[in-house]
Tab-separated table of C-alpha atoms and ligand atoms in Angstrom:
chain	number	residue	atom	x	y	z
A	1	UNK	CA	-0.163	-0.252	-0.661
A	2	UNK	CA	1.908	2.837	-0.980
A	3	UNK	CA	0.889	6.321	0.480
A	4	UNK	CA	-0.181	7.867	-1.654
A	5	UNK	CA	-2.991	5.917	-1.345
A	6	UNK	CA	-5.954	8.162	0.278
A	7	UNK	CA	-5.402	10.838	-2.258
A	8	UNK	CA	-8.310	11.740	-3.724
A	9	UNK	CA	-9.811	10.553	-6.636
A	10	UNK	CA	-9.775	11.761	-10.190
A	11	UNK	CA	-11.992	15.213	-9.866
A	12	UNK	CA	-13.297	13.321	-13.167
A	13	UNK	CA	-14.319	10.438	-11.475
A	14	UNK	CA	-18.531	10.364	-11.171
A	15	UNK	CA	-19.926	12.548	-8.447
A	16	UNK	CA	-23.534	13.145	-8.877
A	17	UNK	CA	-25.295	15.652	-7.133
A	18	UNK	CA	-29.385	14.997	-6.305
A	19	UNK	CA	-31.434	17.686	-6.453
A	20	UNK	CA	-33.858	16.588	-3.550
A	21	UNK	CA	-37.311	17.568	-3.788
A	22	UNK	CA	-38.262	19.705	-0.300
A	23	UNK	CA	-40.577	18.012	1.923
A	24	UNK	CA	-42.056	21.127	3.732
A	25	UNK	CA	-42.899	18.584	6.745
A	26	UNK	CA	-41.933	19.658	9.924
A	27	UNK	CA	-40.209	16.073	10.746
A	28	UNK	CA	-39.549	15.248	7.476
A	29	UNK	CA	-37.233	12.323	7.160
A	30	UNK	CA	-33.229	13.345	6.205
A	31	UNK	CA	-31.318	12.228	3.178
A	32	UNK	CA	-27.847	11.134	3.739
A	33	UNK	CA	-25.515	11.684	0.998
A	34	UNK	CA	-21.911	9.296	1.082
A	35	UNK	CA	-19.308	10.400	-1.783
A	36	UNK	CA	-15.887	8.633	-2.067
A	37	UNK	CA	-13.808	11.373	-3.055
A	38	UNK	CA	-10.402	8.497	-2.203
A	39	UNK	CA	-8.883	6.678	-4.874
A	40	UNK	CA	-10.236	3.257	-3.189
A	41	UNK	CA	-12.770	1.906	-2.416
A	42	UNK	CA	-14.667	2.709	1.243
A	43	UNK	CA	-17.782	0.777	2.582
A	44	UNK	CA	-19.597	3.015	4.928
A	45	UNK	CA	-21.427	1.405	7.825
A	46	UNK	CA	-23.909	3.014	10.259
A	47	UNK	CA	-25.017	1.926	13.756
A	48	UNK	CA	-27.828	3.738	15.578
A	49	UNK	CA	-27.689	4.328	19.145
A	50	UNK	CA	-30.115	2.367	21.880
A	51	UNK	CA	-33.137	2.867	21.470
A	52	UNK	CA	-33.606	4.883	18.474
A	53	UNK	CA	-34.785	4.213	15.167
A	54	UNK	CA	-32.691	2.205	12.688
A	55	UNK	CA	-30.519	4.142	10.001
A	56	UNK	CA	-32.061	2.831	6.173
A	57	UNK	CA	-28.867	0.725	6.154
A	58	UNK	CA	-25.773	-0.834	7.830
A	59	UNK	CA	-23.180	-0.852	5.307
A	60	UNK	CA	-22.546	-0.585	1.865
A	61	UNK	CA	-19.582	-0.310	-0.857
A	62	UNK	CA	-19.009	3.216	-2.557
A	63	UNK	CA	-15.986	2.818	-5.325
A	64	UNK	CA	-13.798	5.505	-5.670
A	65	UNK	CA	-15.817	8.534	-7.158
A	66	UNK	CA	-19.636	7.305	-6.781
A	67	UNK	CA	-22.138	8.916	-4.332
A	68	UNK	CA	-25.029	7.106	-3.202
A	69	UNK	CA	-27.920	8.289	-1.376
A	70	UNK	CA	-29.588	7.020	1.787
A	71	UNK	CA	-33.245	8.667	2.382
A	72	UNK	CA	-36.092	7.998	4.874
A	73	UNK	CA	-33.613	8.774	8.120
A	74	UNK	CA	-36.134	9.466	10.879
A	75	UNK	CA	-36.196	12.703	11.994
A	76	UNK	CA	-34.758	11.250	15.876
A	77	UNK	CA	-31.825	9.085	14.493
A	78	UNK	CA	-29.055	9.387	16.589
A	79	UNK	CA	-25.770	7.360	15.921
A	80	UNK	CA	-22.564	7.074	13.999
A	81	UNK	CA	-21.222	6.486	10.715
A	82	UNK	CA	-18.145	5.188	9.808
A	83	UNK	CA	-15.954	4.342	6.923
A	84	UNK	CA	-14.080	0.782	6.179
A	85	UNK	CA	-10.960	-0.100	3.892
A	86	UNK	CA	-8.946	-2.749	2.554
A	87	UNK	CA	-11.832	-5.113	2.665
A	88	UNK	CA	-11.629	-7.908	1.010
A	89	UNK	CA	-13.701	-11.445	1.000
A	90	UNK	CA	-11.562	-14.790	1.913
A	91	UNK	CA	-13.278	-18.214	2.923
A	92	UNK	CA	-16.366	-16.518	2.468
A	93	UNK	CA	-16.374	-13.679	5.042
A	94	UNK	CA	-16.086	-10.499	4.029
A	95	UNK	CA	-13.489	-8.224	6.892
A	96	UNK	CA	-11.976	-4.836	5.955
A	97	UNK	CA	-8.688	-4.009	7.720
A	98	UNK	CA	-9.970	-0.723	9.147
A	99	UNK	CA	-13.395	-0.046	10.842
A	100	UNK	CA	-14.675	-3.739	10.364
A	101	UNK	CA	-17.658	-4.853	11.877
A	102	UNK	CA	-17.012	-8.976	12.496
A	103	UNK	CA	-20.284	-9.499	10.939
A	104	UNK	CA	-18.778	-11.614	7.524
A	105	UNK	CA	-20.981	-9.237	5.327
A	106	UNK	CA	-20.719	-5.629	4.389
A	107	UNK	CA	-23.718	-5.613	6.204
A	108	UNK	CA	-23.206	-4.142	9.965
A	109	UNK	CA	-26.647	-5.326	11.415
A	110	UNK	CA	-25.989	-3.527	14.486
A	111	UNK	CA	-22.323	-4.258	15.101
A	112	UNK	CA	-20.206	-1.120	15.462
A	113	UNK	CA	-16.714	-1.109	14.139
A	114	UNK	CA	-13.301	-2.099	15.145
A	115	UNK	CA	-11.041	1.194	16.248
A	116	UNK	CA	-9.308	2.926	15.170
A	117	UNK	CA	-11.575	4.653	12.976
A	118	UNK	CA	-12.960	8.030	12.418
A	119	UNK	CA	-16.420	8.281	13.235
A	120	UNK	CA	-18.897	10.777	12.316
A	121	UNK	CA	-21.570	11.348	14.876
A	122	UNK	CA	-25.290	12.529	14.919
A	123	UNK	CA	-28.491	13.503	16.964
A	124	UNK	CA	-30.725	14.458	14.666
A	125	UNK	CA	-33.437	16.439	16.656
A	126	UNK	CA	-31.530	16.247	20.191
A	127	UNK	CA	-30.901	19.922	20.663
A	128	UNK	CA	-32.630	23.057	20.972
A	129	UNK	CA	-32.758	25.313	17.870
A	130	UNK	CA	-34.152	29.053	18.235
A	131	UNK	CA	-37.777	29.263	18.163
A	132	UNK	CA	-39.015	26.465	19.572
A	133	UNK	CA	-37.158	24.457	16.635
A	134	UNK	CA	-35.404	21.146	17.362
A	135	UNK	CA	-31.606	21.032	16.377
A	136	UNK	CA	-29.743	18.228	15.438
A	137	UNK	CA	-25.873	18.153	17.063
A	138	UNK	CA	-22.790	16.336	14.857
A	139	UNK	CA	-19.488	16.101	15.367
A	140	UNK	CA	-16.159	13.782	13.676
A	141	UNK	CA	-14.671	12.182	16.345
A	142	UNK	CA	-11.012	11.120	16.210
A	143	UNK	CA	-11.287	9.528	19.954
A	144	UNK	CA	-11.383	6.234	19.245
A	145	UNK	CA	-8.367	6.831	16.632
A	146	UNK	CA	-8.581	7.538	12.993
A	147	UNK	CA	-8.473	5.246	9.667
A	148	UNK	CA	-9.884	7.680	6.996
A	149	UNK	CA	-10.222	11.584	6.761
A	150	UNK	CA	-13.784	12.487	6.317
A	151	UNK	CA	-16.627	15.667	6.321
A	152	UNK	CA	-20.002	15.912	7.561
A	153	UNK	CA	-21.693	18.494	5.523
A	154	UNK	CA	-25.109	19.903	6.589
A	155	UNK	CA	-27.586	20.413	3.532
A	156	UNK	CA	-29.950	23.186	3.985
A	157	UNK	CA	-33.379	23.587	2.971
A	158	UNK	CA	-32.977	27.194	2.120
A	159	UNK	CA	-29.819	28.826	0.968
A	160	UNK	CA	-28.860	30.604	4.303
A	161	UNK	CA	-29.033	34.536	4.094
A	162	UNK	CA	-25.375	35.903	3.488
A	163	UNK	CA	-24.215	36.190	7.409
A	164	UNK	CA	-27.430	34.890	8.982
A	165	UNK	CA	-26.179	32.117	11.994
A	166	UNK	CA	-23.088	31.877	10.724
A	167	UNK	CA	-21.684	30.179	13.887
A	168	UNK	CA	-24.770	27.409	13.014
A	169	UNK	CA	-24.698	24.690	10.509
A	170	UNK	CA	-21.369	24.867	9.654
A	171	UNK	CA	-19.402	21.990	7.624
A	172	UNK	CA	-17.018	19.715	10.189
A	173	UNK	CA	-14.111	17.653	8.834
A	174	UNK	CA	-10.811	15.828	9.548
A	175	UNK	CA	-9.801	15.974	5.816
A	176	UNK	CA	-6.326	15.034	7.168
A	177	UNK	CA	-4.779	11.873	6.571
A	178	UNK	CA	-3.359	11.329	9.932
A	179	UNK	CA	-2.040	7.512	9.175
A	180	UNK	CA	0.905	9.918	7.531
A	181	UNK	CA	2.090	10.904	10.880
A	182	UNK	CA	1.210	8.214	13.130
A	183	UNK	CA	3.644	8.013	15.665
A	184	UNK	CA	4.783	4.050	15.328
A	185	UNK	CA	3.163	3.211	18.956
A	186	UNK	CA	-0.390	4.079	17.332
A	187	UNK	CA	0.157	2.798	14.128
A	188	UNK	CA	-1.906	-0.347	12.769
A	189	UNK	CA	0.100	-1.616	10.668
A	190	UNK	CA	-1.158	-4.062	7.059
A	191	UNK	CA	-0.159	-7.472	6.895
A	192	UNK	CA	1.069	-7.127	3.845
A	193	UNK	CA	2.491	-4.005	1.430
A	194	UNK	CA	4.845	-3.034	3.324
A	195	UNK	CA	3.221	-2.899	6.677
A	196	UNK	CA	1.452	0.232	5.308
A	197	UNK	CA	-0.369	2.190	8.418
A	198	UNK	CA	-4.267	1.774	7.588
A	199	UNK	CA	-5.200	2.792	10.921
A	200	UNK	CA	-4.203	5.120	13.693
A	201	UNK	CA	-4.849	4.677	17.367
A	202	UNK	CA	-6.086	7.388	19.526
A	203	UNK	CA	-3.326	6.907	23.347
A	204	UNK	CA	-7.034	5.839	25.314
A	205	UNK	CA	-7.048	2.597	22.399
A	206	UNK	CA	-3.570	1.913	22.744
A	207	UNK	CA	-2.913	2.375	26.351
A	208	UNK	CA	-5.995	2.229	28.062
A	209	UNK	CA	-5.351	4.543	31.032
A	210	UNK	CA	-7.652	6.470	32.767
A	211	UNK	CA	-5.302	9.371	32.296
A	212	UNK	CA	-5.706	9.234	28.339
A	213	UNK	CA	-9.445	7.903	28.595
A	214	UNK	CA	-10.526	9.859	30.711
A	215	UNK	CA	-12.245	7.956	33.127
A	216	UNK	CA	-11.861	7.364	37.174
A	217	UNK	CA	-10.184	10.083	38.950
A	218	UNK	CA	-9.760	11.965	35.264
A	219	UNK	CA	-13.499	11.285	34.525
A	220	UNK	CA	-14.395	15.360	34.404
A	221	UNK	CA	-13.443	18.125	31.426
A	222	UNK	CA	-11.130	19.710	34.576
A	223	UNK	CA	-9.647	16.278	35.447
A	224	UNK	CA	-8.745	15.658	31.677
A	225	UNK	CA	-6.025	17.532	29.814
A	226	UNK	CA	-5.559	17.249	25.944
A	227	UNK	CA	-1.936	14.537	25.934
A	228	UNK	CA	0.892	15.267	23.537
A	229	UNK	CA	-1.263	12.139	21.675
A	230	UNK	CA	-4.793	14.469	21.473
A	231	UNK	CA	-2.758	16.951	20.119
A	232	UNK	CA	-1.045	15.706	17.599
A	233	UNK	CA	-4.477	14.317	16.335
A	234	UNK	CA	-6.263	18.020	16.693
A	235	UNK	CA	-2.925	19.735	15.299
A	236	UNK	CA	-4.061	17.405	12.292
A	237	UNK	CA	-7.829	17.877	12.426
A	238	UNK	CA	-8.471	20.957	14.551
A	239	UNK	CA	-12.844	20.382	14.465
A	240	UNK	CA	-12.939	16.955	15.169
A	241	UNK	CA	-12.890	15.414	18.689
A	242	UNK	CA	-9.166	14.756	19.805
A	243	UNK	CA	-9.534	12.930	23.150
A	244	UNK	CA	-13.077	12.594	24.845
A	245	UNK	CA	-13.663	16.277	26.924
A	246	UNK	CA	-12.965	18.190	23.290
A	247	UNK	CA	-16.426	19.295	23.174
A	248	UNK	CA	-16.033	22.985	22.744
A	249	UNK	CA	-14.196	23.696	19.640
A	250	UNK	CA	-15.618	19.432	18.174
A	251	UNK	CA	-19.239	19.637	18.697
A	252	UNK	CA	-21.711	21.189	15.706
A	253	UNK	CA	-25.507	21.644	15.636
A	254	UNK	CA	-28.379	22.885	12.760
A	255	UNK	CA	-31.488	23.481	13.266
A	256	UNK	CA	-32.527	23.805	9.203
A	257	UNK	CA	-30.494	20.544	7.654
A	258	UNK	CA	-33.207	18.579	5.285
A	259	UNK	CA	-29.793	16.085	5.561
A	260	UNK	CA	-26.251	15.361	5.461
A	261	UNK	CA	-23.520	14.828	3.180
A	262	UNK	CA	-20.704	12.271	4.281
A	263	UNK	CA	-17.170	12.713	2.420
A	264	UNK	CA	-14.452	10.549	2.503
A	265	UNK	CA	-11.414	11.759	1.322
A	266	UNK	CA	-12.802	15.697	0.981
A	267	UNK	CA	-10.290	18.572	-0.068
A	268	UNK	CA	-6.972	17.774	2.408
A	269	UNK	CA	-6.650	21.162	4.639
A	270	UNK	CA	-3.619	23.537	3.779
A	271	UNK	CA	-2.691	22.867	6.945
A	272	UNK	CA	-2.311	19.066	7.349
A	273	UNK	CA	-0.236	19.215	3.931
A	274	UNK	CA	3.332	18.850	5.433
B	301	NAG	C1	-40.198	8.428	7.190
B	301	NAG	O1	-39.519	6.968	7.191
B	301	NAG	C2	-40.439	6.329	8.072
B	301	NAG	C3	-39.653	4.770	7.536
B	301	NAG	O2	-38.791	4.657	6.673
B	301	NAG	C4	-41.529	6.297	6.915
B	301	NAG	O3	-42.569	5.411	7.313
B	301	NAG	C5	-42.404	7.782	7.072
B	301	NAG	O4	-43.440	7.813	5.790
B	301	NAG	C6	-41.534	8.358	6.564
B	301	NAG	N1	-41.599	9.971	6.881
B	301	NAG	C7	-41.850	11.029	5.835
B	301	NAG	C8	-42.172	12.737	6.465
B	301	NAG	O5	-41.019	10.721	4.909
B	302	NAG	C1	-33.130	27.873	10.908
B	302	NAG	O1	-33.091	27.775	12.093
B	302	NAG	C2	-33.362	28.988	13.521
B	302	NAG	C3	-33.249	28.618	14.660
B	302	NAG	O2	-34.595	27.506	14.612
B	302	NAG	C4	-34.679	30.070	12.573
B	302	NAG	O3	-34.411	31.317	13.504
B	302	NAG	C5	-34.635	29.876	10.877
B	302	NAG	O4	-35.525	31.128	10.931
B	302	NAG	C6	-34.253	28.993	10.203
B	302	NAG	N1	-33.733	29.340	9.012
B	302	NAG	C7	-34.253	29.220	7.690
B	302	NAG	C8	-33.890	29.053	6.528
B	302	NAG	O5	-35.076	27.417	8.067
B	303	NAG	C1	-11.594	15.583	-3.682
B	303	NAG	O1	-9.900	15.906	-3.221
B	303	NAG	C2	-9.807	17.073	-4.080
B	303	NAG	C3	-8.432	17.001	-3.922
B	303	NAG	O2	-8.353	17.244	-2.389
B	303	NAG	C4	-10.379	18.207	-4.106
B	303	NAG	O3	-9.805	19.582	-5.125
B	303	NAG	C5	-11.744	18.082	-3.908
B	303	NAG	O4	-12.453	19.865	-4.051
B	303	NAG	C6	-12.524	16.687	-3.080
B	303	NAG	N1	-13.887	16.626	-3.455
B	303	NAG	C7	-14.462	16.242	-2.783
B	303	NAG	C8	-16.344	16.547	-2.906
B	303	NAG	O5	-14.283	16.839	-1.109
């Protein structure tokens, strides 16, 4: 696996933009658009939170340059979405080198992904918007480590007025390929391809200490400070959660979304090109 394999797919690759019919209903279902801008196939997966409605799919293949729209996401859905990569079927079992959910199939069927994996987390309608409206809460998280660059962009019912609510409905992402700068003590390496780094553990995942995981005596925001390792993740992806109490700079809300666009390998941030 060469270092360049996360370079985004050619701009000539097909990129379908679906025009949504505006539903108008207050609690209309959401549409999630998935787009793969990586040069390799990504297998997105979804896991719903306990007690929440299911997501319409739990896993599918998305070739380089491809898009897929998932309609009918219930307005109260909560859960996580992540990408799996370097997947193959061997001995009748489907498995992935990162984000694998262990079902032996493309569908995760209620199983979570094995960390480390970059997560896009959602609680639709989980916050209070203005004027009695409900807002969605969303973030990109490297708390359990990183595997693929991901961007989450809200899609709005109407084009926002210039200057209106600039802090809301923002795009958030982890655009950098942290695998390239992953310290060896955090690196997950491929069994083949010269042991290329396929994912990067968080310090909590790698060392499991209360201090790194913000547990026990370190279980409150004032007791759990960023570590040397979480700072490395934060420098690469400033909008993404780098440790458990990284809420201030990593939680986003939107009251006006009709859906969300999730892009794997989005345009890389200038800061991450080193
Ligand atoms: C939302 O999805 C549910 C389940 O698929 C469906 O029963 C319902 O009619 C949908 N609602 C809207 C407003 O599309
Ligand atoms: C977006 O949501 C906010 C908060 O609920 C509301 O004040 C505003 O009118 C909404 N804007 C649009 C374009 O729907
Ligand atoms: C895909 O990656 C290229 C190169 O970084 C970038 O120019 C383009 O904007 C990306 N496309 C999307 C949809 O993020």
